[in-house]
Amino acid sequence: MHKDLLTGLREYITRERLFAAGQPLLLAVSGGADSVAMTHLFHKAGVPFAIAHCNFQLRGTESERDEQFVRQLAETYKAPLYTTRFDTAAYMEQHRVSLQVAARELRYQWLEDTRAAEGYAWIATAHHMQDNVETVLMNFCKGTGLAGLHGILPVQGKIIRPLLFAQKEELLAYINEQGLSFVEDSSNITDKYTRNFFRHRVLPPILEAYPAAVPHMAGTIERVREAELLYQEAVTRHKKKLLVQQGNTFMVPVLKLQQTAPLHTIAYELFREFGCSPAQVSQVLELLQSESGRYVATATHRIIRNRQWLLITPLAQQEAAVIVIEKEQSHVHAAGGHLKLRIQDRAALGSIPAAVNVACLDSKHIRYPLLLRRWKQGDYFYPLGMAKKKKLSRFFIDQKLSLPQKDNVWVLESAKRVVWVVGMRIDDRFKITEGTQEVLCLEWTANY
Amino acid sequence: MHKDLLTGLREYITRERLFAAGQPLLLAVSGGADSVAMTHLFHKAGVPFAIAHCNFQLRGTESERDEQFVRQLAETYKAPLYTTRFDTAAYMEQHRVSLQVAARELRYQWLEDTRAAEGYAWIATAHHMQDNVETVLMNFCKGTGLAGLHGILPVQGKIIRPLLFAQKEELLAYINEQGLSFVEDSSNITDKYTRNFFRHRVLPPILEAYPAAVPHMAGTIERVREAELLYQEAVTRHKKKLLVQQGNTFMVPVLKLQQTAPLHTIAYELFREFGCSPAQVSQVLELLQSESGRYVATATHRIIRNRQWLLITPLAQQEAAVIVIEKEQSHVHAAGGHLKLRIQDRAALGSIPAAVNVACLDSKHIRYPLLLRRWKQGDYFYPLGMAKKKKLSRFFIDQKLSLPQKDNVWVLESAKRVVWVVGMRIDDRFKITEGTQEVLCLEWTANY
């Protein structure tokens, strides 16, 4: 236990290099104990912050009460406040995902959009040590790789988790000690069953056997996280040795791959960015024993045995690179996935879905026919939330796309303007605004 | 679940390259369901085997009954049988270890001695998937590194675990199907509390949440095992870059170490073979900021800041390299540990302790004074269980000692003959035999 939570926070920020002095934070605040403690701690630490609150509208008046509570909190700290309301139920329905997935996707997408649009350096969430331990334990029981065992990362993209060092009991003690009020954490609602089951049924007997299990598991998680960096280092070196590029075809020498160990893991890491699923790795490895001409088709590529090589070619090459879409079309197939189109009234849409594979555009700016085509050098667009245009090649670097991932990006074009980098970001000029009446809804589903 | 356990076994043997066709196995058989199933499976597979049974003498007549049962089993399969009896209680007392540790040390040491002496290629134990999952879950909750998460290894030294692929239910179904009888597994007795607690209190709620948790956890464990190989590969590369050798001093360049990431993990892996404990790593890292002359003393070495280097020198260099021991001495201090000596009647000794840090020698062959000294090139001995002499340098290679580990080996000499490679193996010519009356008992305790 840390004698002083504020000191603990400062040390953790330094140790994990969470952010630089003066960088403004956007705190994700549900109003629950954890996020209230986080807000108070950053206030005491003198770190400038704004508050963001999502109303999932799942618990009627309670959801309203929570929102009101957070509004009060923002006033108390004189912090800028951003709030939004999600039609979570509609999103679940539309995307056929669980409440948990819906809430997470909506929340993180909106937080990131708000962060980018309003110019905050980082989003901070109030995950603590117990959350982390529960997550890893659940991943372990569900089956996972090393990545599932490293737990919740202190830094991930633009999100930081400054309370991972702290135990739940410490945060509650801090709340009591400082006399802070809070509401029931609605984010707990969003993954009610399994997490609460682990919290109330699995963890207690573990703590009976090992009273210090939580910090000990947290230590394990931290060591796994460091070990994973070394793992990645070795994987990168193997990939470099095994992948030969010629134009937009990649080749892997059969003999060299056969001699690589551990074969299954390396093969997975090698082929996953060419759309190979974990279940397909064994099929790909069978190619090492097969005759020339046999191949495995992944979501995005074909992996073909050709004499002493495995050739990896994008599926796109074998199909039309430009697809013309007329206004009346509602469904389009393309290499790697399919696109659904639908026009509807703004009022009927409800809240705007936040999943990256869905785009909602203002119909009045759209000109037909649309073109669905591969991106090309020189393409640019105005990424949602930005006032300046950006080259796609630059955008892909920011998004950390690998070469083969880039090969598979589609863009949707209207009157020579990119309206959507498919599955990634819409163009700001086509977004829905106050004045929007009719909406073009697009949904991209990848083939895996 | 595997339709056919025998096919599953064959596939697992091939996949993990457990042993080569024709290599004779020594099966560790308690008489419990798991080891009975293993014996039957190897019989069906046509693999030649002998049976080894340890009687821990912990459960009175039941222990005798189990031993009788295994004798019967060996007769049924016409397999050579090796049995032994341990005074487990005395060993616990003498070494101040838990029942679990005592039973494990006694068992594995005796199995290995028997294997080596009788010329079997491998020892096979009947650990199955559930055992593995329980072990990893317990390690995770206790706090561990990557090594604790890879679980029970299919191959470890001369021990193989051919049933790790199988679930407990499959083995029980096989036992039923084949109409095999078995006794209660006495090895369950040996780690009663925590393992049984996990089995009966922690696993059931997990299985309620995730019915397929056991195979899924086993999958996770397998992926961690492969990931660990890549981890080790990266660690080895870093060590090679960071360690500079001059004579028997190793040096680490401060600047290079400072720039290494992940620093804590690399530092641990780098200094652990120089006796550095996990808890000492932070102290060693503080040397990166300190002035020349500061040092950390590990169990075996001194790590000294010297300008832009960390120098690692064996403690041994700074102390006497030869210690003379007279007959009346009962206690001797040396670099890295201390030695206790005691002479007693053979009858009073009971069963021979199997821990490697204890040596029991036939007094009548011992000549005083004894010399405790560092080993040197040219030293040889007759390793216990072998009829031929072996150079120590060769023996250390077999034992996979690292260079710094070798630097710290003591030998005990009597009349110019090595009677004990301290903490590792006694000389066969000095072992206790039927005719032994008086025993020289030696116990080495390392300083960590």
XYZ file of C-alpha atoms in Angstrom, chain A:
448
model
C 0.000 0.000 0.000
C 1.187 3.537 -0.668
C 1.260 5.824 2.312
C 0.328 8.756 0.128
C -1.691 8.233 -3.020
C -0.642 11.556 -4.521
C 3.033 10.655 -4.191
C 2.246 7.251 -5.664
C 0.554 8.907 -8.634
C 3.467 11.268 -9.236
C 5.953 8.400 -9.113
C 3.862 6.308 -11.465
C 3.549 9.165 -13.968
C 7.332 9.581 -13.956
C 8.132 5.891 -14.072
C 5.795 5.120 -16.968
C 6.336 8.519 -18.630
C 2.579 8.935 -18.900
C 2.626 12.567 -20.024
C 4.804 15.662 -19.966
C 4.338 18.554 -17.566
C 1.753 21.032 -18.824
C 0.056 18.660 -21.288
C -3.705 19.031 -20.801
C -5.640 15.851 -20.020
C -9.165 14.805 -20.819
C -10.392 12.765 -17.840
C -13.031 10.114 -18.529
C -15.318 10.514 -15.514
C -18.326 8.298 -14.881
C -18.920 9.786 -11.464
C -17.989 6.524 -9.737
C -15.519 6.341 -6.855
C -12.498 5.591 -9.052
C -12.949 8.466 -11.471
C -13.874 10.877 -8.662
C -10.653 9.947 -6.866
C -8.673 10.403 -10.105
C -10.177 13.855 -10.679
C -9.380 14.955 -7.147
C -5.829 13.614 -7.367
C -5.088 15.471 -10.606
C -6.586 18.616 -9.091
C -4.234 18.283 -6.119
C -1.301 17.505 -8.402
C -1.962 20.757 -10.263
C -2.350 19.032 -13.628
C -4.662 20.930 -16.009
C -7.640 18.810 -17.116
C -11.069 18.752 -18.682
C -13.790 16.230 -17.883
C -15.609 13.978 -20.354
C -18.730 12.068 -19.406
C -20.700 9.520 -21.448
C -24.351 9.019 -20.713
C -25.175 5.535 -21.987
C -28.872 6.112 -21.208
C -29.215 2.625 -19.850
C -30.539 3.265 -16.379
C -33.211 5.924 -16.855
C -33.191 8.595 -14.179
C -30.034 7.203 -12.619
C -28.120 7.952 -15.819
C -29.451 11.527 -15.654
C -28.482 11.806 -12.009
C -24.916 10.657 -12.817
C -24.621 13.213 -15.597
C -25.815 15.948 -13.230
C -23.325 14.801 -10.631
C -20.443 15.049 -13.095
C -21.629 18.510 -14.224
C -21.384 19.592 -10.601
C -17.938 18.057 -10.315
C -16.717 19.985 -13.377
C -18.020 23.195 -11.887
C -16.337 22.490 -8.571
C -12.976 22.059 -10.278
C -13.716 24.766 -12.860
C -12.887 22.222 -15.546
C -14.221 22.299 -19.116
C -16.893 19.633 -19.507
C -17.792 17.487 -22.511
C -20.772 15.188 -22.380
C -22.550 12.993 -24.854
C -25.517 10.652 -24.916
C -25.466 7.317 -26.648
C -28.345 5.253 -27.842
C -26.463 2.196 -26.632
C -29.393 -0.141 -27.170
C -29.725 0.917 -30.801
C -25.989 0.468 -31.368
C -26.115 -3.053 -29.925
C -29.018 -3.861 -32.189
C -27.448 -2.359 -35.276
C -24.011 -3.904 -34.845
C -25.187 -7.102 -33.214
C -22.676 -6.683 -30.385
C -22.973 -7.157 -26.632
C -23.762 -4.314 -24.285
C -20.178 -4.461 -23.107
C -18.705 -4.134 -26.604
C -21.193 -1.448 -27.603
C -20.464 0.671 -24.548
C -16.713 0.308 -24.975
C -16.702 1.131 -28.679
C -19.005 4.120 -28.261
C -17.084 5.441 -25.302
C -13.547 5.170 -26.652
C -14.446 6.463 -30.096
C -16.212 9.493 -28.674
C -13.412 10.171 -26.197
C -10.827 10.044 -28.982
C -12.910 12.222 -31.298
C -13.367 14.764 -28.509
C -9.701 14.643 -27.561
C -8.576 15.170 -31.172
C -11.158 17.862 -31.915
C -10.561 19.820 -28.723
C -6.796 19.496 -28.644
C -6.108 17.492 -25.517
C -2.877 15.523 -25.347
C -4.229 12.457 -23.544
C -7.372 10.732 -22.368
C -7.079 9.415 -18.797
C -9.243 6.576 -17.484
C -9.491 5.516 -13.842
C -8.640 1.802 -14.179
C -6.905 0.539 -11.036
C -4.858 -2.508 -10.046
C -7.895 -4.703 -9.309
C -9.420 -3.938 -12.716
C -6.152 -4.943 -14.320
C -5.853 -8.184 -12.379
C -9.453 -9.119 -13.160
C -8.938 -8.412 -16.842
C -5.844 -10.595 -17.079
C -7.413 -13.404 -15.068
C -10.414 -13.361 -17.386
C -8.225 -13.311 -20.493
C -6.196 -16.192 -19.135
C -9.331 -18.269 -18.545
C -10.772 -17.378 -21.945
C -7.539 -18.262 -23.698
C -5.154 -15.593 -24.932
C -1.599 -14.909 -26.069
C 1.103 -12.871 -24.422
C -0.798 -9.695 -25.316
C -3.776 -10.793 -23.212
C -1.520 -11.324 -20.220
C 0.124 -7.910 -20.225
C -3.194 -6.522 -19.015
C -4.398 -2.952 -19.256
C -1.501 -0.853 -20.526
C -0.425 2.347 -18.752
C -0.192 4.001 -22.191
C -2.119 2.835 -25.238
C -2.456 5.147 -28.196
C -3.681 8.407 -26.721
C -5.113 6.793 -23.590
C -3.310 6.742 -20.245
C -4.258 4.826 -17.074
C -2.630 6.768 -14.242
C -4.274 4.765 -11.408
C -3.031 1.294 -12.380
C -0.494 1.483 -9.548
C -3.239 1.845 -6.921
C -5.343 -0.763 -5.211
C -9.102 -0.335 -4.989
C -8.921 -0.146 -1.198
C -6.447 2.724 -1.400
C -8.772 4.699 -3.647
C -11.740 4.095 -1.362
C -9.688 5.109 1.667
C -8.677 8.275 -0.184
C -12.330 9.057 -1.028
C -13.261 8.662 2.647
C -10.330 10.598 3.937
C -11.041 13.513 1.587
C -14.791 13.318 2.187
C -15.585 13.045 -1.524
C -19.013 11.976 -2.747
C -19.584 9.776 -5.778
C -22.313 7.858 -7.600
C -22.560 4.217 -8.566
C -20.148 3.612 -11.395
C -22.259 3.058 -14.486
C -19.284 1.613 -16.341
C -19.594 -1.393 -14.047
C -23.000 -1.955 -15.547
C -21.507 -2.417 -18.943
C -19.744 -5.657 -18.286
C -21.881 -6.867 -15.511
C -21.888 -10.571 -15.781
C -18.394 -11.928 -16.199
C -16.374 -9.238 -14.478
C -18.650 -9.087 -11.465
C -18.666 -12.851 -11.341
C -14.864 -12.893 -11.223
C -14.845 -10.103 -8.686
C -17.317 -11.752 -6.339
C -16.860 -15.467 -6.925
C -13.329 -16.124 -8.227
C -11.161 -13.505 -6.522
C -12.338 -14.064 -2.921
C -11.194 -17.711 -2.695
C -7.897 -16.733 -4.338
C -7.402 -14.029 -1.702
C -8.192 -16.607 0.947
C -5.277 -18.735 -0.279
C -2.962 -15.815 -1.070
C -3.941 -12.615 0.762
C -1.461 -10.554 -1.301
C -2.615 -12.044 -4.610
C -3.667 -8.714 -6.155
C -0.310 -6.903 -5.889
C 1.478 -10.163 -6.712
C -0.581 -10.666 -9.845
C 0.004 -7.016 -10.721
C 3.756 -7.682 -10.405
C 3.433 -10.669 -12.713
C 1.548 -8.549 -15.231
C 4.260 -5.909 -15.177
C 6.971 -8.499 -15.789
C 4.962 -9.944 -18.675
C 4.681 -6.463 -20.141
C 8.475 -6.038 -20.076
C 8.972 -9.555 -21.404
C 6.618 -8.780 -24.260
C 8.875 -5.968 -25.446
C 11.724 -8.451 -25.758
C 9.398 -10.919 -27.447
C 8.438 -8.265 -30.008
C 12.090 -7.456 -30.544
C 12.832 -11.081 -31.428
C 9.717 -11.355 -33.609
C 10.712 -8.246 -35.560
C 14.147 -9.693 -36.201
C 12.698 -12.978 -37.474
C 10.237 -11.163 -39.720
C 12.993 -9.081 -41.213
C 14.950 -12.228 -42.008
C 11.988 -14.108 -43.469
C 10.120 -11.489 -45.527
C 11.464 -10.554 -48.937
C 9.602 -7.835 -50.799
C 9.266 -7.506 -54.579
C 6.873 -4.779 -55.691
C 3.720 -5.381 -53.719
C 4.392 -9.098 -53.453
C 6.045 -10.481 -50.367
C 7.931 -13.756 -50.430
C 8.980 -16.119 -47.658
C 11.703 -18.728 -48.307
C 10.292 -22.154 -47.424
C 13.540 -23.628 -46.160
C 14.309 -20.714 -43.882
C 10.819 -20.755 -42.433
C 10.997 -24.510 -41.827
C 14.163 -24.021 -39.817
C 12.669 -21.286 -37.668
C 11.690 -21.980 -34.075
C 9.221 -21.644 -32.437
C 7.612 -22.190 -35.821
C 3.944 -21.739 -34.968
C 4.369 -18.457 -33.134
C 6.714 -16.976 -35.715
C 4.400 -18.038 -38.544
C 1.458 -16.434 -36.777
C 3.317 -13.172 -36.253
C 4.594 -13.254 -39.836
C 1.290 -13.867 -41.615
C -1.178 -12.096 -39.336
C -0.632 -8.754 -41.006
C -1.532 -10.429 -44.276
C -4.986 -11.213 -42.892
C -4.138 -14.682 -41.579
C -6.284 -15.685 -38.607
C -4.865 -17.748 -35.714
C -6.890 -20.724 -36.964
C -5.352 -20.443 -40.464
C -1.743 -20.690 -39.313
C -1.772 -24.495 -39.407
C -3.114 -24.419 -42.971
C -0.321 -22.069 -43.995
C 2.247 -24.336 -42.346
C 0.890 -27.275 -44.360
C 2.024 -25.389 -47.458
C 5.595 -26.075 -46.305
C 4.987 -29.743 -47.201
C 2.795 -29.213 -50.271
C 3.484 -28.990 -54.003
C 3.648 -25.748 -55.962
C 0.319 -24.084 -56.715
C -1.456 -24.865 -53.437
C -2.540 -21.766 -51.560
C -4.376 -20.425 -48.535
C -6.684 -17.440 -48.934
C -6.696 -15.120 -45.945
C -9.051 -12.207 -45.446
C -6.847 -9.965 -47.553
C -4.179 -12.044 -49.279
C -3.388 -15.262 -51.029
C -0.411 -17.219 -49.668
C 0.785 -19.434 -52.515
C 3.369 -22.209 -52.527
C 5.660 -21.621 -55.493
C 8.701 -23.882 -55.591
C 10.957 -22.886 -52.692
C 8.907 -19.830 -51.801
C 5.624 -18.809 -50.269
C 4.323 -15.866 -52.284
C 1.948 -13.446 -50.585
C -0.156 -11.420 -52.986
C -2.969 -9.036 -52.140
C -6.398 -10.285 -53.159
C -7.025 -6.800 -54.499
C -4.662 -7.368 -57.413
C -6.924 -10.076 -58.722
C -10.069 -7.969 -58.624
C -11.394 -4.676 -59.849
C -9.529 -1.816 -58.255
C -12.408 0.635 -58.784
C -16.054 -0.132 -58.087
C -18.760 2.280 -59.263
C -21.685 2.681 -56.864
C -25.003 4.171 -58.017
C -27.456 5.794 -55.670
C -29.889 2.881 -55.651
C -27.292 0.284 -54.636
C -27.468 -0.988 -51.068
C -24.750 -3.615 -51.147
C -21.303 -3.797 -52.741
C -18.733 -6.590 -52.584
C -15.044 -5.752 -52.727
C -11.804 -7.586 -51.981
C -11.536 -8.140 -48.253
C -15.089 -7.214 -47.291
C -18.423 -5.772 -48.261
C -20.096 -2.406 -47.974
C -23.725 -1.712 -47.034
C -25.359 1.593 -47.973
C -28.556 3.119 -46.654
C -30.118 6.564 -46.783
C -32.286 7.709 -43.936
C -33.686 10.713 -42.114
C -31.454 12.357 -39.555
C -34.207 12.047 -36.938
C -34.579 8.313 -37.528
C -30.846 7.695 -37.050
C -30.720 8.646 -33.374
C -27.206 9.054 -32.003
C -24.338 8.721 -34.414
C -22.664 5.302 -34.266
C -19.048 5.614 -33.258
C -17.604 2.369 -34.644
C -14.869 3.001 -37.192
C -16.417 0.544 -39.640
C -19.550 2.723 -39.831
C -19.712 6.127 -41.505
C -22.653 8.514 -41.352
C -22.370 11.336 -43.892
C -24.492 14.329 -44.717
C -26.372 13.299 -47.876
C -26.577 16.793 -49.310
C -22.829 16.901 -49.962
C -22.717 13.496 -51.693
C -22.575 13.285 -55.502
C -23.258 10.039 -57.359
C -21.913 7.769 -58.658
C -19.603 7.057 -55.753
C -16.316 5.341 -56.427
C -14.965 2.661 -54.101
C -11.299 2.360 -55.007
C -7.888 1.570 -53.577
C -6.145 4.598 -52.158
C -3.255 5.977 -54.159
C -0.257 8.200 -53.535
C -1.324 11.823 -53.532
C -4.751 11.143 -51.990
C -5.659 13.476 -49.194
C -8.671 14.266 -46.985
C -9.774 16.334 -44.008
C -9.783 13.827 -41.122
C -12.831 14.191 -38.865
C -12.106 16.738 -36.190
C -9.350 18.489 -38.133
C -9.540 21.743 -40.067
C -6.488 20.992 -42.207
C -6.141 18.502 -44.999
C -3.844 15.580 -44.625
C -2.181 13.232 -47.080
C -3.370 9.657 -46.706
C 0.219 8.415 -46.719
C 0.843 10.637 -43.690
C -2.425 9.579 -42.050
C -1.408 5.922 -42.394
C 1.898 6.592 -40.666
C 0.020 8.201 -37.759
C -2.260 5.193 -37.641
C 0.797 2.901 -37.648
C -0.400 0.801 -40.593
C 2.016 -1.802 -41.863
C 2.866 -2.001 -45.548
C 0.478 -4.890 -46.285
C -2.273 -3.201 -44.277
C -1.842 -0.085 -46.396
C -2.131 -2.163 -49.556
C -5.645 -3.076 -48.543
C -7.137 0.289 -47.739
C -10.220 1.328 -49.735
C -11.390 4.899 -50.052
C -14.847 6.095 -50.992
C -14.826 8.997 -53.433
C -17.543 11.511 -54.287
C -16.900 14.052 -57.037
C -13.154 13.462 -56.773
C -13.149 14.005 -53.017
C -12.354 11.287 -50.522
C -15.383 11.127 -48.220
C -14.302 8.099 -46.197
C -11.065 6.239 -45.649
C -13.028 3.015 -45.350
C -13.050 1.534 -41.890
C -10.846 4.279 -40.497
C -12.001 7.914 -40.584
C -14.566 10.062 -42.414
C -13.820 13.412 -43.999
C -14.729 16.340 -41.771
C -16.478 18.193 -44.618
C -19.053 15.397 -44.937
C -19.881 14.916 -41.282
C -23.358 15.310 -39.846
C -24.062 18.785 -38.495
C -26.993 20.609 -36.936
C -28.382 21.297 -40.378
C -28.241 17.712 -41.664
C -31.571 16.322 -42.807
C -30.728 13.160 -44.730
C -27.915 10.800 -43.816
C -25.940 8.349 -45.964
C -25.115 5.421 -43.652
C -22.255 3.175 -44.716
C -21.119 0.032 -43.027
C -17.982 -1.890 -43.966
C -17.662 -5.526 -42.871
C -14.276 -7.164 -43.304
C -14.144 -10.825 -44.402
C -12.965 -12.303 -41.152
